[in-house]
Amino acid sequence: MFELIIFEILGVLNSSSRYFHWKLNLCVILLILVFMVPFYIGYFVVSNIRLLHRQKLLFACVVWLTFMYFFWKLGDPFPILSPKHGILSIEQLISRVGVIGVTLMALLSGFGAVNCPYTYMSYFLRNVTDADILALERRLLQTMDMIVSKKKRIAVAHRTMFQRGEVHNRPTGFWGMIKSVTTSVPGSENLSLIQQEVDALEELSRQLFLETADLHATKERIEYSKTFQGKYFNFLGYFFSIYCVWKIFMATINIVFDRVGKTDPVTRGIEITVNYLGIQFDVKFWSQHISFILVGIIIVTSIRGLLITLTKFFYAISSSKSSNVIVLLLAQIMGMYFVSSVLLIRMSMPPEYRTIITEVLGELQFNFYHRWFDVIFLVSALSSILFLYLAHKQAPEKHMAL
């Protein structure tokens, strides 16, 4: 589908051939997203439940029918239904897939628009010195020494008890456990209290280790920010911060005034520049080529960003039993994401290149998807700003407390 978008801009293949391939691709991907992948997800979920092994196929069908019910009811709260189309028409299916995918895109875009400048800009880096790292490492070593010392006391106490025969003569059962906890032998260590202290110190050592690793990473980022490449990314951070503010402002304007752009941003930007400078410029020719480059960048970065995010998520929660289900869930999310990308990228193309895409997608409420994207993007961006602000504010306080 992304190749066909590029073909629309470059005029590759005949229009009838592009239309046929658009139709074929959309039908196949909707068949996979709505029928095949959800059924197999239900099948593998049921396969992991021992009680349902004999009737796996039946219960997989029940899970798929449940998915179809909620998938179909998803269209009730949104203005995406049309009585003109059949139940299994492309418009009815892609409208619901688009709601889920656009929501996912807006959430990722809102977080990325805030997190990218926060990650790249050296302004947000904590001021970490070698003395801070050495002090924390010294605290960590002292904690480890205390843990070793207390565990040694526990081992010595166990050996002493074994030599006295207390281990073999110790009463068993529930009342024996109560007695061993409530009574102590004269001259012996209180093992339960020492073990509690060891557990507390081990938890403290884990926190100190994570904080030490975080300080080392911050120190490396400070050194990296002084290099040429670091300064380049710092500049990109300022650029993306301006873009983030502009995007949040435009999303707010679009929501408040119920506005949707009619002209693609490339053509609109070139027209404003030409009118302001008063020069002769072939807007149509250059908007075509710049749109081609812009759409290509959007496609590559969106695919890369989604794959990186989903890969991290996969590594975090995957296991031997759930790997098949997780892979299919990622495939479902990616498919909905890419179908929704076509809906939104359409607005970034000049009007003459949208014709076939609009015909294939059918009579969808394109304005609704753009407004919905703005709403979710704004909520995601503002939530990300609040979260990163609290995390950034808490980090120095945590460091000072330690």
Coordinates of C-alpha atoms in Angstrom, one line a residue:
M1 CA 0.0 0.0 0.0
F2 CA 2.8 2.4 0.8
E3 CA 4.4 1.6 -2.6
L4 CA 1.1 2.4 -4.3
I5 CA 1.1 5.7 -2.5
I6 CA 4.5 6.5 -4.0
F7 CA 3.2 5.2 -7.4
E8 CA 0.3 7.6 -7.2
I9 CA 2.7 10.6 -6.8
L10 CA 5.1 9.4 -9.5
G11 CA 2.4 8.2 -11.9
V12 CA 3.8 4.6 -12.1
L13 CA 1.4 2.1 -13.9
N14 CA -1.9 2.9 -15.4
S15 CA -4.6 4.3 -13.2
S16 CA -6.8 1.2 -13.8
S17 CA -4.0 -1.1 -12.7
R18 CA -3.3 1.0 -9.6
Y19 CA -7.0 0.9 -8.7
F20 CA -7.0 -2.9 -9.1
H21 CA -4.0 -3.3 -6.9
W22 CA -5.3 -0.9 -4.3
K23 CA -8.6 -2.9 -4.2
L24 CA -6.8 -6.2 -4.0
N25 CA -4.4 -5.0 -1.2
L26 CA -7.2 -3.6 0.9
C27 CA -9.4 -6.7 0.6
V28 CA -6.5 -9.0 1.5
I29 CA -5.3 -7.0 4.5
L30 CA -8.9 -6.6 5.8
L31 CA -9.4 -10.3 5.4
I32 CA -6.3 -10.9 7.5
L33 CA -7.1 -8.3 10.2
V34 CA -10.8 -9.0 10.7
F35 CA -11.0 -12.7 10.1
M36 CA -7.7 -14.7 10.1
V37 CA -5.5 -13.1 12.8
P38 CA -8.3 -12.7 15.5
F39 CA -9.3 -16.3 14.9
Y40 CA -5.8 -17.6 15.4
I41 CA -5.3 -15.4 18.4
G42 CA -8.4 -17.1 20.0
Y43 CA -7.1 -20.5 18.9
F44 CA -3.7 -20.1 20.6
V45 CA -5.3 -18.5 23.7
V46 CA -7.6 -21.5 24.0
S47 CA -4.7 -23.9 23.4
N48 CA -2.9 -22.6 26.5
I49 CA -5.9 -23.6 28.7
R50 CA -5.8 -27.3 29.5
L51 CA -9.5 -27.6 30.3
L52 CA -10.4 -26.5 26.7
H53 CA -8.0 -28.7 24.7
R54 CA -10.6 -31.1 23.5
Q55 CA -12.8 -28.4 22.0
K56 CA -10.1 -25.9 20.9
L57 CA -11.8 -25.2 17.5
L58 CA -15.2 -24.6 19.0
F59 CA -13.9 -22.2 21.7
A60 CA -11.7 -20.5 19.2
C61 CA -14.8 -19.8 17.1
V62 CA -16.6 -18.4 20.2
V63 CA -13.6 -16.1 20.9
W64 CA -13.7 -14.9 17.3
L65 CA -17.4 -14.3 17.4
T66 CA -17.0 -12.3 20.6
F67 CA -14.3 -10.2 18.9
M68 CA -16.6 -9.6 15.9
Y69 CA -19.4 -8.5 18.2
F70 CA -17.3 -5.9 20.0
F71 CA -15.5 -4.9 16.7
W72 CA -18.9 -4.2 15.1
K73 CA -20.3 -2.4 18.1
L74 CA -17.2 -0.1 18.0
G75 CA -18.9 1.8 15.1
D76 CA -21.9 2.8 17.2
P77 CA -20.4 5.8 19.1
F78 CA -18.6 7.2 16.1
P79 CA -20.0 8.8 12.9
I80 CA -18.6 6.2 10.6
L81 CA -21.6 4.2 9.6
S82 CA -23.4 4.5 6.3
P83 CA -26.6 2.8 5.3
K84 CA -25.6 2.7 1.7
H85 CA -23.0 -0.1 2.1
G86 CA -23.4 -3.7 2.9
I87 CA -22.4 -5.4 6.2
L88 CA -19.1 -6.8 4.8
S89 CA -18.3 -3.9 2.5
I90 CA -14.8 -2.4 2.5
E91 CA -16.2 0.9 3.9
Q92 CA -17.8 -0.8 6.9
L93 CA -14.6 -2.8 7.8
I94 CA -12.0 -0.1 7.1
S95 CA -14.0 2.5 9.1
R96 CA -13.7 0.4 12.2
V97 CA -10.1 -0.6 11.6
G98 CA -9.4 3.1 11.1
V99 CA -10.7 4.1 14.5
I100 CA -8.4 1.7 16.3
G101 CA -5.4 2.4 14.1
V102 CA -5.8 6.2 14.3
T103 CA -6.1 6.0 18.1
L104 CA -2.8 4.0 18.2
M105 CA -1.1 6.4 15.8
A106 CA -2.2 9.5 17.8
L107 CA -1.0 8.0 21.1
L108 CA 2.4 7.1 19.7
S109 CA 2.7 10.4 17.9
G110 CA 1.7 12.5 21.0
F111 CA 4.3 10.7 23.2
G112 CA 7.0 10.8 20.5
A113 CA 6.5 14.5 19.8
V114 CA 7.2 15.2 23.5
N115 CA 9.7 12.5 24.3
C116 CA 11.9 13.2 21.2
P117 CA 13.0 16.7 22.2
Y118 CA 13.2 15.6 25.9
T119 CA 15.6 12.8 24.8
Y120 CA 17.7 14.8 22.4
M121 CA 18.1 18.2 24.1
S122 CA 21.0 18.5 26.6
Y123 CA 19.0 21.2 28.5
F124 CA 17.0 18.4 30.3
L125 CA 20.2 16.5 31.3
R126 CA 20.9 16.4 35.1
N127 CA 24.2 17.9 36.2
V128 CA 26.1 14.7 37.2
T129 CA 29.8 14.8 38.4
D130 CA 32.3 12.1 39.1
A131 CA 32.0 12.9 42.8
D132 CA 28.2 12.1 42.7
I133 CA 28.9 8.7 41.1
L134 CA 31.7 7.9 43.5
A135 CA 29.6 8.8 46.5
L136 CA 26.7 6.6 45.3
E137 CA 29.1 3.7 44.5
R138 CA 30.6 4.0 47.9
R139 CA 27.1 3.8 49.4
L140 CA 26.4 0.7 47.3
L141 CA 29.6 -1.0 48.4
Q142 CA 28.9 -0.3 52.1
T143 CA 25.4 -1.8 51.7
M144 CA 26.8 -4.9 50.0
D145 CA 29.3 -5.3 52.9
M146 CA 26.5 -5.1 55.4
I147 CA 24.5 -7.7 53.5
V148 CA 27.6 -10.1 53.4
S149 CA 28.2 -9.5 57.2
K150 CA 24.6 -10.2 58.2
K151 CA 24.4 -13.3 55.9
K152 CA 27.6 -14.5 57.5
R153 CA 26.0 -14.1 61.0
I154 CA 23.1 -16.2 59.8
A155 CA 25.3 -18.9 58.5
V156 CA 27.4 -19.0 61.7
A157 CA 24.1 -19.2 63.8
H158 CA 22.9 -22.1 61.6
R159 CA 26.1 -23.9 62.1
T160 CA 26.1 -23.4 65.8
M161 CA 22.5 -24.7 66.0
F162 CA 23.4 -27.7 63.9
Q163 CA 26.3 -28.5 66.2
R164 CA 24.1 -28.3 69.3
G165 CA 21.6 -30.6 67.6
E166 CA 18.9 -28.0 67.6
V167 CA 18.2 -28.5 63.9
H168 CA 17.4 -32.2 64.2
N169 CA 15.5 -31.8 67.5
R170 CA 13.4 -28.8 66.4
P171 CA 9.6 -29.5 66.6
T172 CA 7.8 -29.8 63.3
G173 CA 4.3 -28.8 62.3
F174 CA 2.4 -25.6 62.7
W175 CA 2.8 -25.2 66.5
G176 CA 6.5 -26.0 66.0
M177 CA 6.9 -23.0 63.6
I178 CA 5.0 -20.8 66.1
K179 CA 7.3 -21.9 68.9
S180 CA 10.5 -21.4 66.9
V181 CA 9.4 -17.8 66.1
T182 CA 8.3 -16.8 69.5
T183 CA 11.1 -18.3 71.5
S184 CA 14.8 -18.0 71.2
V185 CA 17.7 -19.9 72.7
P186 CA 19.9 -17.9 75.1
G187 CA 23.1 -16.7 73.4
S188 CA 21.7 -17.4 69.9
E189 CA 21.0 -14.8 67.1
N190 CA 17.5 -13.7 66.3
L191 CA 17.6 -15.1 62.8
S192 CA 14.1 -13.9 61.7
L193 CA 15.0 -10.3 62.6
I194 CA 18.4 -10.5 60.9
Q195 CA 16.8 -12.0 57.7
Q196 CA 14.3 -9.1 57.6
E197 CA 17.2 -6.7 57.8
V198 CA 19.0 -8.5 54.9
D199 CA 15.8 -8.3 52.8
A200 CA 15.6 -4.6 53.4
L201 CA 19.3 -4.1 52.6
E202 CA 19.0 -6.1 49.4
E203 CA 16.1 -4.0 48.2
L204 CA 18.1 -0.9 49.0
S205 CA 21.1 -2.3 47.1
R206 CA 18.9 -2.8 44.0
Q207 CA 17.7 0.8 44.2
L208 CA 21.3 2.0 44.6
F209 CA 22.5 -0.1 41.7
L210 CA 19.7 1.2 39.4
E211 CA 20.5 4.8 40.5
T212 CA 24.2 4.3 39.9
A213 CA 23.6 2.9 36.4
D214 CA 21.3 5.9 35.7
L215 CA 24.0 8.3 36.8
H216 CA 26.6 6.6 34.6
A217 CA 24.2 6.7 31.6
T218 CA 23.5 10.4 32.3
K219 CA 27.2 11.1 32.5
E220 CA 27.8 9.3 29.1
R221 CA 25.0 11.4 27.6
I222 CA 26.6 14.6 28.9
E223 CA 29.9 13.6 27.3
Y224 CA 28.1 12.6 24.1
S225 CA 26.3 16.0 24.0
K226 CA 29.7 17.7 23.7
T227 CA 30.6 15.9 20.5
F228 CA 29.6 17.1 17.0
Q229 CA 27.0 14.5 16.6
G230 CA 25.6 15.3 20.1
K231 CA 25.4 19.0 19.2
Y232 CA 23.6 18.0 16.0
F233 CA 21.0 16.0 17.9
N234 CA 20.7 18.9 20.4
F235 CA 19.8 21.2 17.5
L236 CA 17.3 18.6 16.3
G237 CA 15.8 18.6 19.8
Y238 CA 15.2 22.3 19.7
F239 CA 13.7 22.0 16.2
F240 CA 11.3 19.2 17.3
S241 CA 10.4 21.1 20.5
I242 CA 9.2 24.0 18.2
Y243 CA 7.4 21.4 16.0
C244 CA 5.8 19.8 19.1
V245 CA 4.5 23.2 20.4
W246 CA 3.2 24.1 16.9
K247 CA 1.5 20.7 16.5
I248 CA -0.2 21.0 19.9
F249 CA -1.3 24.5 19.1
M250 CA -2.7 23.5 15.7
A251 CA -4.4 20.4 17.2
T252 CA -6.1 22.7 19.8
I253 CA -7.2 25.2 17.1
N254 CA -8.6 22.3 14.9
I255 CA -10.6 21.0 17.9
V256 CA -11.9 24.3 19.1
F257 CA -12.9 25.6 15.7
D258 CA -13.8 22.2 14.3
R259 CA -11.4 22.8 11.4
V260 CA -9.8 20.3 9.0
G261 CA -7.1 21.3 6.5
K262 CA -8.2 21.3 2.9
T263 CA -4.7 21.7 1.3
D264 CA -1.8 19.4 1.9
P265 CA 0.9 21.0 4.1
V266 CA 3.6 21.0 1.4
T267 CA 1.6 22.9 -1.2
R268 CA 0.3 25.3 1.4
G269 CA 3.8 26.0 2.7
I270 CA 5.2 26.6 -0.8
E271 CA 2.3 28.9 -1.6
I272 CA 2.8 31.0 1.5
T273 CA 6.6 31.2 0.9
V274 CA 6.1 32.2 -2.8
N275 CA 3.5 34.8 -2.0
Y276 CA 5.6 36.3 0.8
L277 CA 8.8 36.5 -1.3
G278 CA 7.1 37.4 -4.5
I279 CA 9.1 35.1 -6.8
Q280 CA 8.2 33.0 -9.8
F281 CA 7.9 29.4 -8.8
D282 CA 6.3 26.3 -10.2
V283 CA 4.3 25.3 -7.2
K284 CA 2.6 22.2 -8.8
F285 CA 5.9 20.7 -10.0
W286 CA 7.9 21.2 -6.8
S287 CA 5.0 20.2 -4.5
Q288 CA 4.8 16.9 -6.3
H289 CA 8.5 16.1 -5.7
I290 CA 8.6 17.5 -2.2
S291 CA 5.4 15.5 -1.4
F292 CA 7.1 12.4 -2.7
I293 CA 10.1 13.0 -0.3
L294 CA 7.9 13.9 2.6
V295 CA 5.6 10.9 2.2
G296 CA 8.6 8.6 1.9
I297 CA 10.1 10.0 5.2
I298 CA 6.7 9.7 7.0
I299 CA 6.5 6.0 5.8
V300 CA 10.0 5.1 6.8
T301 CA 10.0 6.8 10.2
S302 CA 6.5 5.5 11.1
I303 CA 7.4 2.0 10.3
R304 CA 10.7 2.2 12.1
G305 CA 9.2 3.8 15.2
L306 CA 6.4 1.3 15.4
L307 CA 8.7 -1.7 15.0
I308 CA 11.1 -0.5 17.6
T309 CA 8.3 0.2 20.1
L310 CA 6.6 -3.1 19.5
T311 CA 9.9 -5.0 19.6
K312 CA 10.6 -3.6 23.1
F313 CA 7.1 -4.5 24.2
F314 CA 7.5 -8.0 22.8
Y315 CA 10.8 -8.6 24.7
A316 CA 9.3 -7.3 27.9
I317 CA 6.3 -9.6 28.1
S318 CA 7.0 -12.6 25.8
S319 CA 7.3 -16.2 27.2
S320 CA 7.3 -19.7 25.8
K321 CA 3.5 -20.1 26.1
S322 CA 2.5 -16.6 25.1
S323 CA 4.9 -16.0 22.2
N324 CA 2.5 -17.0 19.4
V325 CA -0.3 -14.9 20.9
I326 CA 2.0 -11.9 21.2
V327 CA 3.3 -12.2 17.7
L328 CA -0.2 -12.3 16.3
L329 CA -1.3 -9.3 18.5
L330 CA 1.7 -7.3 17.1
A331 CA 0.7 -8.3 13.6
Q332 CA -2.9 -7.1 14.3
I333 CA -1.7 -3.8 15.7
M334 CA 0.8 -3.2 12.8
G335 CA -1.9 -4.0 10.2
M336 CA -4.4 -1.6 11.8
Y337 CA -1.6 1.0 12.2
F338 CA -0.6 0.8 8.5
V339 CA -4.2 0.9 7.2
S340 CA -4.8 4.0 9.3
S341 CA -1.6 5.5 8.0
V342 CA -3.1 5.5 4.5
L343 CA -6.1 7.3 5.8
L344 CA -4.0 10.1 7.3
I345 CA -1.2 10.3 4.7
R346 CA -3.9 10.9 2.1
M347 CA -4.2 14.5 3.5
S348 CA -0.5 15.0 3.0
M349 CA -0.8 14.5 -0.7
P350 CA -1.9 17.1 -3.3
P351 CA -5.6 16.7 -4.3
E352 CA -4.9 15.3 -7.8
Y353 CA -3.1 12.3 -6.2
R354 CA -5.9 11.5 -3.8
T355 CA -8.5 10.5 -6.4
I356 CA -7.9 6.7 -6.6
I357 CA -7.2 6.4 -2.8
T358 CA -10.5 8.2 -2.1
E359 CA -12.4 6.0 -4.6
V360 CA -10.9 2.8 -3.1
L361 CA -11.5 3.7 0.5
G362 CA -15.1 4.7 -0.3
E363 CA -17.4 7.2 1.3
L364 CA -15.5 7.5 4.6
Q365 CA -15.8 10.4 7.0
F366 CA -12.1 11.5 6.5
N367 CA -12.7 14.7 8.5
F368 CA -13.8 12.7 11.5
Y369 CA -10.5 10.7 11.5
H370 CA -8.4 13.8 11.4
R371 CA -10.4 15.4 14.2
W372 CA -10.2 12.2 16.2
F373 CA -6.4 12.1 15.6
D374 CA -6.1 15.7 16.9
V375 CA -8.1 14.9 20.1
I376 CA -6.1 11.8 21.0
F377 CA -2.8 13.5 20.0
L378 CA -3.5 16.4 22.2
V379 CA -4.5 14.2 25.2
S380 CA -1.4 12.0 24.7
A381 CA 1.0 15.0 24.3
L382 CA -0.3 16.8 27.4
S383 CA -0.2 13.6 29.4
S384 CA 3.4 12.9 28.2
I385 CA 4.4 16.4 29.2
L386 CA 3.0 16.0 32.7
F387 CA 4.6 12.5 33.1
L388 CA 8.0 13.6 31.9
Y389 CA 7.8 16.8 34.0
L390 CA 7.1 14.8 37.2
A391 CA 9.8 12.2 36.3
H392 CA 12.4 15.0 35.6
K393 CA 11.4 16.8 38.8
Q394 CA 11.6 13.7 41.0
A395 CA 15.0 12.5 39.7
P396 CA 17.1 15.2 41.3
E397 CA 15.1 14.9 44.6
K398 CA 15.6 11.1 44.5
H399 CA 19.3 11.6 43.9
M400 CA 19.7 14.1 46.7
A401 CA 17.8 11.7 49.1
L402 CA 20.1 8.9 48.3

